[in-house]
Structures are given as structure tokens and as C-alpha cells.
mmCIF file of C-alpha atoms and ligand atoms in Angstrom:
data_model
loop_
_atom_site.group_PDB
_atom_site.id
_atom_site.type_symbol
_atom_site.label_atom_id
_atom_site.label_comp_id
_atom_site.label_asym_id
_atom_site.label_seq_id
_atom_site.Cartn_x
_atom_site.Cartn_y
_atom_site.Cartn_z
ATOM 1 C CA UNK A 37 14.054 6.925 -3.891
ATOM 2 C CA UNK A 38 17.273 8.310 -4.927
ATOM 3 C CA UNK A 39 17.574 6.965 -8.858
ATOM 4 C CA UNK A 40 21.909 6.286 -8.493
ATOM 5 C CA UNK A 41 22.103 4.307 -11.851
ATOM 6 C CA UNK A 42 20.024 2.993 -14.389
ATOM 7 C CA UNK A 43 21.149 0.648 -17.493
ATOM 8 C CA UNK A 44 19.038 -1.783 -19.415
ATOM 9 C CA UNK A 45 20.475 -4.672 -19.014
ATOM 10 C CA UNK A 46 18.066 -6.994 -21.409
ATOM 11 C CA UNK A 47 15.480 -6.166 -24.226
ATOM 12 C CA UNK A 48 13.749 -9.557 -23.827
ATOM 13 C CA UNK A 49 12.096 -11.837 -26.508
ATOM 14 C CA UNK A 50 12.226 -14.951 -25.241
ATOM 15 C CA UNK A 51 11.772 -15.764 -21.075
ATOM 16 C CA UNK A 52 15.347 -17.821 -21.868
ATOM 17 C CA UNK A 53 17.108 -14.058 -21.872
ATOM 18 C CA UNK A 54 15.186 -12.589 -18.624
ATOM 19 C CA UNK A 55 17.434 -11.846 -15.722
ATOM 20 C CA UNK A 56 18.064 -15.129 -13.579
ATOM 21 C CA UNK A 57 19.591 -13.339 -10.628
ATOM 22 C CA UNK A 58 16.320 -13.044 -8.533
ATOM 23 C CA UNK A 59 16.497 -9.481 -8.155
ATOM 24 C CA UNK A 60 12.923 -7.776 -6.981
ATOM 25 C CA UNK A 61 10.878 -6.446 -9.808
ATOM 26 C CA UNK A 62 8.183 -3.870 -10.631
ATOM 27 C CA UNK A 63 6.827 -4.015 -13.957
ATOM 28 C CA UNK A 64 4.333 -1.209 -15.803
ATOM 29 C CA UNK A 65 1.654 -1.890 -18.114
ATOM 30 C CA UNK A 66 -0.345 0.020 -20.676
ATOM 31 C CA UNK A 67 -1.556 0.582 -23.850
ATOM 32 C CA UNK A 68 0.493 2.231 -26.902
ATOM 33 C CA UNK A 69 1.334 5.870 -26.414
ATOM 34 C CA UNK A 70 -0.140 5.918 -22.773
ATOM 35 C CA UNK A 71 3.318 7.509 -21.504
ATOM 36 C CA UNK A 72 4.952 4.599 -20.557
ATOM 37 C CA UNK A 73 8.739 5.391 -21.873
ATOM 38 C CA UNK A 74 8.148 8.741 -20.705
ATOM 39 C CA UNK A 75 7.464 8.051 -17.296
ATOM 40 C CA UNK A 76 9.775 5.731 -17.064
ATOM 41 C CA UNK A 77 12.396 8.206 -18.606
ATOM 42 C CA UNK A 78 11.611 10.864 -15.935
ATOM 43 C CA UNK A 79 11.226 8.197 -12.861
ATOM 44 C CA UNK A 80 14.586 7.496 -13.755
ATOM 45 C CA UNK A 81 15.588 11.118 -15.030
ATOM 46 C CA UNK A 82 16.907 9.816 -17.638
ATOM 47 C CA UNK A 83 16.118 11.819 -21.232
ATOM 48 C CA UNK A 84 16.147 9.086 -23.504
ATOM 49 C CA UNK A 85 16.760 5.574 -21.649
ATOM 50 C CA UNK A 86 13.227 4.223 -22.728
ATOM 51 C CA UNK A 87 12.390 4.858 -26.507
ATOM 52 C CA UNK A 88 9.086 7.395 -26.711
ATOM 53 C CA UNK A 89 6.363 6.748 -29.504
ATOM 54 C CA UNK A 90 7.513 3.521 -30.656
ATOM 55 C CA UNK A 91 5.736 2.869 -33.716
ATOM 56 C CA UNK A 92 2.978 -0.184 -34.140
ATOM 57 C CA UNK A 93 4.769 -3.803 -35.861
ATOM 58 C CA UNK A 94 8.142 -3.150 -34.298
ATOM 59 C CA UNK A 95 9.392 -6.056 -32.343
ATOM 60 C CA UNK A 96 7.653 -6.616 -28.735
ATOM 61 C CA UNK A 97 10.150 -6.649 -25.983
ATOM 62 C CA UNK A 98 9.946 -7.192 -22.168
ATOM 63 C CA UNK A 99 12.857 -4.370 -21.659
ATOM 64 C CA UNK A 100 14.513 -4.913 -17.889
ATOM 65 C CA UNK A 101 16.282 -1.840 -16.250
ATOM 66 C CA UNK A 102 18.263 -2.412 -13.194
ATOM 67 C CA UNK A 103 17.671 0.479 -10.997
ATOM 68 C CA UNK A 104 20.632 0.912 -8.349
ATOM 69 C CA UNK A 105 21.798 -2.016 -9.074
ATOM 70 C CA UNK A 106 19.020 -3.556 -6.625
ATOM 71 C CA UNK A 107 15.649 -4.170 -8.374
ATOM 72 C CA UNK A 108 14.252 -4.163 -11.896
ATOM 73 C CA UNK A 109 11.923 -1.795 -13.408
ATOM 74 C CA UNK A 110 10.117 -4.248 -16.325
ATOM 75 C CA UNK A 111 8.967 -2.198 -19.151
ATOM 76 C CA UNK A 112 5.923 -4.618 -20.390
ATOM 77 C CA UNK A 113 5.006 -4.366 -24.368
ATOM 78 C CA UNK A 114 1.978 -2.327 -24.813
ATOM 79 C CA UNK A 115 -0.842 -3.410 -26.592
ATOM 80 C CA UNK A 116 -4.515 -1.369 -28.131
ATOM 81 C CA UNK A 117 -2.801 -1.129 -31.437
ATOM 82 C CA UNK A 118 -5.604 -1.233 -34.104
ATOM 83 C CA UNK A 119 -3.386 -2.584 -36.415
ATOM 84 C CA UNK A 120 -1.810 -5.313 -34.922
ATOM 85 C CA UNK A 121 -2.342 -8.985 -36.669
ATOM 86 C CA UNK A 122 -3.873 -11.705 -34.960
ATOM 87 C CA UNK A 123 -0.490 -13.663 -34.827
ATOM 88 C CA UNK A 124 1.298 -10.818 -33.141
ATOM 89 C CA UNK A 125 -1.483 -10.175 -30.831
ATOM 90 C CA UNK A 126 -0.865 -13.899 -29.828
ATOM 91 C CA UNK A 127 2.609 -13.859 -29.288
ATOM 92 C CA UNK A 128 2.062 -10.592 -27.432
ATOM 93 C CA UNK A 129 -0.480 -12.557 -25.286
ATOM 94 C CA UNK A 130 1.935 -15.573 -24.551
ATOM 95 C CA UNK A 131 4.947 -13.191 -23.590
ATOM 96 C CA UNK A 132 2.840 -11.623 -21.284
ATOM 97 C CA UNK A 133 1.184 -14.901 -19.557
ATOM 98 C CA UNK A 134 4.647 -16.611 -19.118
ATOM 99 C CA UNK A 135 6.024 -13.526 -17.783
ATOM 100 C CA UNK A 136 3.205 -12.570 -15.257
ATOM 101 C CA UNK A 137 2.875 -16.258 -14.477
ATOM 102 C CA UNK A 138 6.664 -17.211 -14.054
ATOM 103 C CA UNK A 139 8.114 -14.627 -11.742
ATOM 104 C CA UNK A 140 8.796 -15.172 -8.503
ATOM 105 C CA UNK A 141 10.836 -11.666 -7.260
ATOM 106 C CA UNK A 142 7.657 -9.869 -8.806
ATOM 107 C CA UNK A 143 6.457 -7.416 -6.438
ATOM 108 C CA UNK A 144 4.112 -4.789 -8.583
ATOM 109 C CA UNK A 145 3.074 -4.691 -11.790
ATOM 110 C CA UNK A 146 1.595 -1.195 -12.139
ATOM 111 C CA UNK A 147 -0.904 -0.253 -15.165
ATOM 112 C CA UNK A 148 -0.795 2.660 -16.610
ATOM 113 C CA UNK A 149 -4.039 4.983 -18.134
ATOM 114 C CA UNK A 150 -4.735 7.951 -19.390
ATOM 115 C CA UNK A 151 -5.944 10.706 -16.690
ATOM 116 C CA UNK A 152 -8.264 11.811 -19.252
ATOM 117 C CA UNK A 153 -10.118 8.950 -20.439
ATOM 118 C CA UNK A 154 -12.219 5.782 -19.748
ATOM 119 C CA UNK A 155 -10.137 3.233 -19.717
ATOM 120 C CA UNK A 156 -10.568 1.105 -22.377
ATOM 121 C CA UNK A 157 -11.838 -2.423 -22.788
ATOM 122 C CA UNK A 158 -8.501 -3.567 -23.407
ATOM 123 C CA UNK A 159 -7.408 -1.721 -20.257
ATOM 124 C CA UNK A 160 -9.734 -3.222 -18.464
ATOM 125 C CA UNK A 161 -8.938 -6.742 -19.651
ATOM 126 C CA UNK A 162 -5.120 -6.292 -18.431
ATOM 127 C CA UNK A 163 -6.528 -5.477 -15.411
ATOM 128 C CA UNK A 164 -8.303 -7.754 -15.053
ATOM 129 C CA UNK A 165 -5.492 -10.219 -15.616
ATOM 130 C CA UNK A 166 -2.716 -8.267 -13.335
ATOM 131 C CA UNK A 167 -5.107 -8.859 -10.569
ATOM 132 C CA UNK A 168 -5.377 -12.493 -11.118
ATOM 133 C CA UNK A 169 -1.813 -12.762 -10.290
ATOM 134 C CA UNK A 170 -2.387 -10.726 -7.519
ATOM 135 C CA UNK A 171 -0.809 -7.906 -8.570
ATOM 136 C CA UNK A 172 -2.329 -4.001 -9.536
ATOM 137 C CA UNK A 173 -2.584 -2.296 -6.543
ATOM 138 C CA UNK A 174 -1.075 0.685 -7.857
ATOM 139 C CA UNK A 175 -2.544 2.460 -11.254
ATOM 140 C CA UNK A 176 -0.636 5.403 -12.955
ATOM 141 C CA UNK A 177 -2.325 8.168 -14.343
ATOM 142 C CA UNK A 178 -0.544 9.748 -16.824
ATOM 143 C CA UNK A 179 -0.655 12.751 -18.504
ATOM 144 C CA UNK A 180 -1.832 14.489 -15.383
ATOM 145 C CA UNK A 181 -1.041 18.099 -16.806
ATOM 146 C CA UNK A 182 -3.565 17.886 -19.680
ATOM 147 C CA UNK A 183 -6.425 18.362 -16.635
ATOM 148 C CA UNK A 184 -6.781 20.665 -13.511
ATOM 149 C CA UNK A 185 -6.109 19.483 -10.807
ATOM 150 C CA UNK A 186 -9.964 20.286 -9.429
ATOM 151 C CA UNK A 187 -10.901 17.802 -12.052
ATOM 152 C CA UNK A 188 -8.956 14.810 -10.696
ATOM 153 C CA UNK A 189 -11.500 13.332 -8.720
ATOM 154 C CA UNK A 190 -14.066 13.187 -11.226
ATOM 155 C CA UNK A 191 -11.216 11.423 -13.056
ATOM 156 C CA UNK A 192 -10.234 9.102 -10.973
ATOM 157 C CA UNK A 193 -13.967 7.698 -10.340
ATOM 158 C CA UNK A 194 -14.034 6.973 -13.678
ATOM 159 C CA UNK A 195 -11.119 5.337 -14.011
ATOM 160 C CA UNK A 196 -11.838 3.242 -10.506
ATOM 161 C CA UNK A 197 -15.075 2.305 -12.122
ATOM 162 C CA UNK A 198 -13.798 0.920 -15.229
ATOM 163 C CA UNK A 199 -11.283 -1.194 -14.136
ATOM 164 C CA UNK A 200 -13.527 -2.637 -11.115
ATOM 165 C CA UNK A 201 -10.674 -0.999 -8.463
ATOM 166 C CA UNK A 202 -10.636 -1.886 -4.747
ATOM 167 C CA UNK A 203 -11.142 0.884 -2.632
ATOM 168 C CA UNK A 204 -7.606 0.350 -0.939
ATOM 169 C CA UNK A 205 -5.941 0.142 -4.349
ATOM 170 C CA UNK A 206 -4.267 3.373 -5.362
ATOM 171 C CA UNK A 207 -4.404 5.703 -8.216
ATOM 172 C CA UNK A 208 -1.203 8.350 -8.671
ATOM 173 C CA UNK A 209 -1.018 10.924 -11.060
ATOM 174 C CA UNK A 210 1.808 11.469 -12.788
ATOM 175 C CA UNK A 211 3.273 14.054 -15.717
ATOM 176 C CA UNK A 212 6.487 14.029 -17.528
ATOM 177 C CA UNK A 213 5.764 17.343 -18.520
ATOM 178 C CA UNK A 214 6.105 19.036 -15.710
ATOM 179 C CA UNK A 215 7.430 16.347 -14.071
ATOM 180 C CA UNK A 216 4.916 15.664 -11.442
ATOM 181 C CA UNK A 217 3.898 12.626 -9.019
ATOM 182 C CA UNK A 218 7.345 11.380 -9.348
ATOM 183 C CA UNK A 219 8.344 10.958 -5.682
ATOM 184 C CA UNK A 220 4.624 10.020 -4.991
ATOM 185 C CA UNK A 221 4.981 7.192 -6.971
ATOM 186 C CA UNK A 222 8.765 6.490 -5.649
ATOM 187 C CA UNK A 223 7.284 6.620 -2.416
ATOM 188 C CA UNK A 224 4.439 3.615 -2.970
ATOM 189 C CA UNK A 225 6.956 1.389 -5.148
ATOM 190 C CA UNK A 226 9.592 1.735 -2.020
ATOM 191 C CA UNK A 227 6.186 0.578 0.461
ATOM 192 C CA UNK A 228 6.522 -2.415 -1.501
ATOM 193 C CA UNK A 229 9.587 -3.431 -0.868
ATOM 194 C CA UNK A 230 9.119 -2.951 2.430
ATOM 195 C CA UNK A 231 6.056 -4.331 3.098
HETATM 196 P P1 GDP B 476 4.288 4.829 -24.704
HETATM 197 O O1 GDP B 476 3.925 4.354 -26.086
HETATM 198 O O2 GDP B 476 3.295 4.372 -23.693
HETATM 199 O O3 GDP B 476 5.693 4.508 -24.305
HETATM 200 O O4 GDP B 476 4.105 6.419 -24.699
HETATM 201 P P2 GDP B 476 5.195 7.573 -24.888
HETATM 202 O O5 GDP B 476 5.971 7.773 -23.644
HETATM 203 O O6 GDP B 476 5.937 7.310 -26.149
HETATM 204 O O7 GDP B 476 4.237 8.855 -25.055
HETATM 205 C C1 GDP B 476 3.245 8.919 -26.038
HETATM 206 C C2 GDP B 476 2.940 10.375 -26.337
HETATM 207 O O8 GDP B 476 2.398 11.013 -25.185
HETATM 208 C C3 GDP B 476 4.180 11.180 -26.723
HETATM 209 O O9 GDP B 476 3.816 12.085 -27.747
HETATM 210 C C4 GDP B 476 4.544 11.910 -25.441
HETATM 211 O O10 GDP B 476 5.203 13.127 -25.683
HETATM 212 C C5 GDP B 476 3.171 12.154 -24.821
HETATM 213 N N1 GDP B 476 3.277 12.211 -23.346
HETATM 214 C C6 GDP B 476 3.824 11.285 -22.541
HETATM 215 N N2 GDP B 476 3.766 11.655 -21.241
HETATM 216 C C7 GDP B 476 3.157 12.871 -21.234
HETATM 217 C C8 GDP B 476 2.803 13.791 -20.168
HETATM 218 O O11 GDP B 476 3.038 13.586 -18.964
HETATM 219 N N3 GDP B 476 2.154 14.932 -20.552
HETATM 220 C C9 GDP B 476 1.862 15.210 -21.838
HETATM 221 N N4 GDP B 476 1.214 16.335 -22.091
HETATM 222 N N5 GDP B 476 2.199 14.376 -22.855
HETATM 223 C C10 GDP B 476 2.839 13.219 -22.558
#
């Protein structure tokens, strides 16, 4: 995929301000400080287009880029925050049922975890509830450059375990360090589309 433009067009609160023009969409998942604005800064080589480390209690957003002016990449609020209250854990939990519910032109939504770790419960949860909309054949990796490359295997069982993956579903590592798995990933988001 050749990334021509890419503009957010809407930092949602409310499913009243999503995009109504039925383009396709992919949205990504994860927890807080997984590497979701990165990776979506380098997918889209763009330095600063998605904000990196954004801080626990700031508003939750469902952020829409339009990506050659053709499909949506849907930047999901993360969630694992310790510190979140109850009442924003709810309203994060509503925003994310009416979204994953309510669209028709979604195609993907992709979670992201850590290469190194277990997933966690909460991981596993989203999961969990991505594939009850049918969605989540695709996980992201991230962070891939903080482990050799010998050592991705043993990584990815773990991570295939945790979350209960099928054996056709698909993990792809990816660092926006060094800026690898990029056109990997390209490559599986454009099968969608044509599948
Ligand atoms: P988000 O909260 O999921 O959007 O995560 P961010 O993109 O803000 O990243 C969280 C932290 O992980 C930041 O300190 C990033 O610099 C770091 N990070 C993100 N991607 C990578 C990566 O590919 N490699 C390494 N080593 N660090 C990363």
C-alpha cells in the first residue's frame, strides 16, 4: 500500500460525529502505551499524526483517519489503565460496544500486544469481544525490536495461547523503531479489502 494522504478527519465522542459516508474501515485495538500511535504514525509515515504516550484521564476518542482518501484507519481508545474510575471505564465500554456493534463498512479490527509479554486479562477480554463481532483475524505485535528475532516463535505461542487464537488467524510483528513489518501488515489489511 502506497500511504498518498492521510488527515484525521474526526476525533469522535459521540457515534453522532463518526463518518456517515460508508467508507471501508480497519480499526486497531490495545491497551495504553502498547504502540498504538506509533504504529499508526509509521504505517502512515507520518511523525506525529497520532499523539504518542497519551496520558491516563484525558478524554477517550474514537480518532478516524482517512487513508487515500478511500478507507478509514479507526484509532480505538485504549484501555488497562490502573487508574481509570469506574464511570470512565463505563463510558469507555459503551463507546466501544456501539462502535463495534454499529458499523457496517467494518472490515478488521486488529488488536494490538506487546511482543514481549502475556497478554493480559484485559487483552484477552477485547479479544474476546472483537471476535464476537467477527472480527480479529489479524493481531499486531509490537515492539518487535525489543526481542531477537530467534525468539519470536516462543513469543508468538504465548501470545496465541492467551488470547485463545485460531490457527488461521495471523500474528505480524511490527517496530516503529526500526520500522519493521510495515508492508507485512499493508499487505494483510489490502487482503481484506480484497477478499
Ligand atoms: P499507545 O499508548 O498505545 O498509543 O502507545 P505509544 O505509541 O504512545 O507508545 C508507548 C511507548 O512505547 C512510547 O514510549 C513509545 O516510544 C514506545 N514504543 C512504541 N512503539 C515502539 C517500538 O516499536 N519499539 C520500541 N522500542 N518502543 C516503542
Amino acid at each position: 500500500m502506497k500511504v498518498i494522504s492521510s488527515e484525521i478527519v474526526m476525533s469522535a465522542v459521540s457515534p453522532k460525529q463518526y463518518p456517515e459516508d460508508g467508507r471501508p474501515e480497519i480499526a486497531l485495538a490495545g491497551r495504553s502505551n502498547v504502540g498504538k500511535s506509533s504504529t499508526i504514525n509509521t504505517i502512515l509515515n507520518r511523525r506525529k499524526l497520532a499523539r504518542v504516550s497519551s496520558s491516563p484521564g484525558k478524554t477517550r476518542t474514537i480518532n478516524f483517519y482517512l487513508i487515500n482518501e478511500e478507507f478509514y484507519l479507526v484509532d480505538l481508545p485504549g484501555y488497562g489503565y490502573a487508574k481509570v474510575s469506574k464511570n470512565e471505564k463505563a463510558t469507555w465500554g459503551k463507546m466501544m460496544e456501539t462502535y463495534l456493534s454499529s458499523r457496517k463498512n467494518l472490515y478488521e479490527v486488529v488488536l494490538l500486544v506487546d511482543i514481549r509479554h502475556e497478554p493480559t486479562n484485559d487483552d484477552k477480554m477485547m479479544y474476546d469481544w472483537i471476535k464476537h463481532y467477527g472480527y480479529g483475524s489479524i493481531v499486531v505485535a509490537t515492539k518487535s525490536d525489543k526481542i531477537s528475532k530467534g525468539a519470536y516463535q516462543k513469543h508468538f505461542k504465548v501470545i496465541r495461547e492467551k488470547l485463545g487464537m485460531s490457527p488461521e488467524d495471523k500474528i505480524i510483528p511490527i517496530s516503529s523503531l526500526k520500522r519493521e513489518g510495515i508492508d507485512k501488515l499493508w499487505g494483510n489489511l489490502e487482503d481484506l479489502f480484497m477478499a
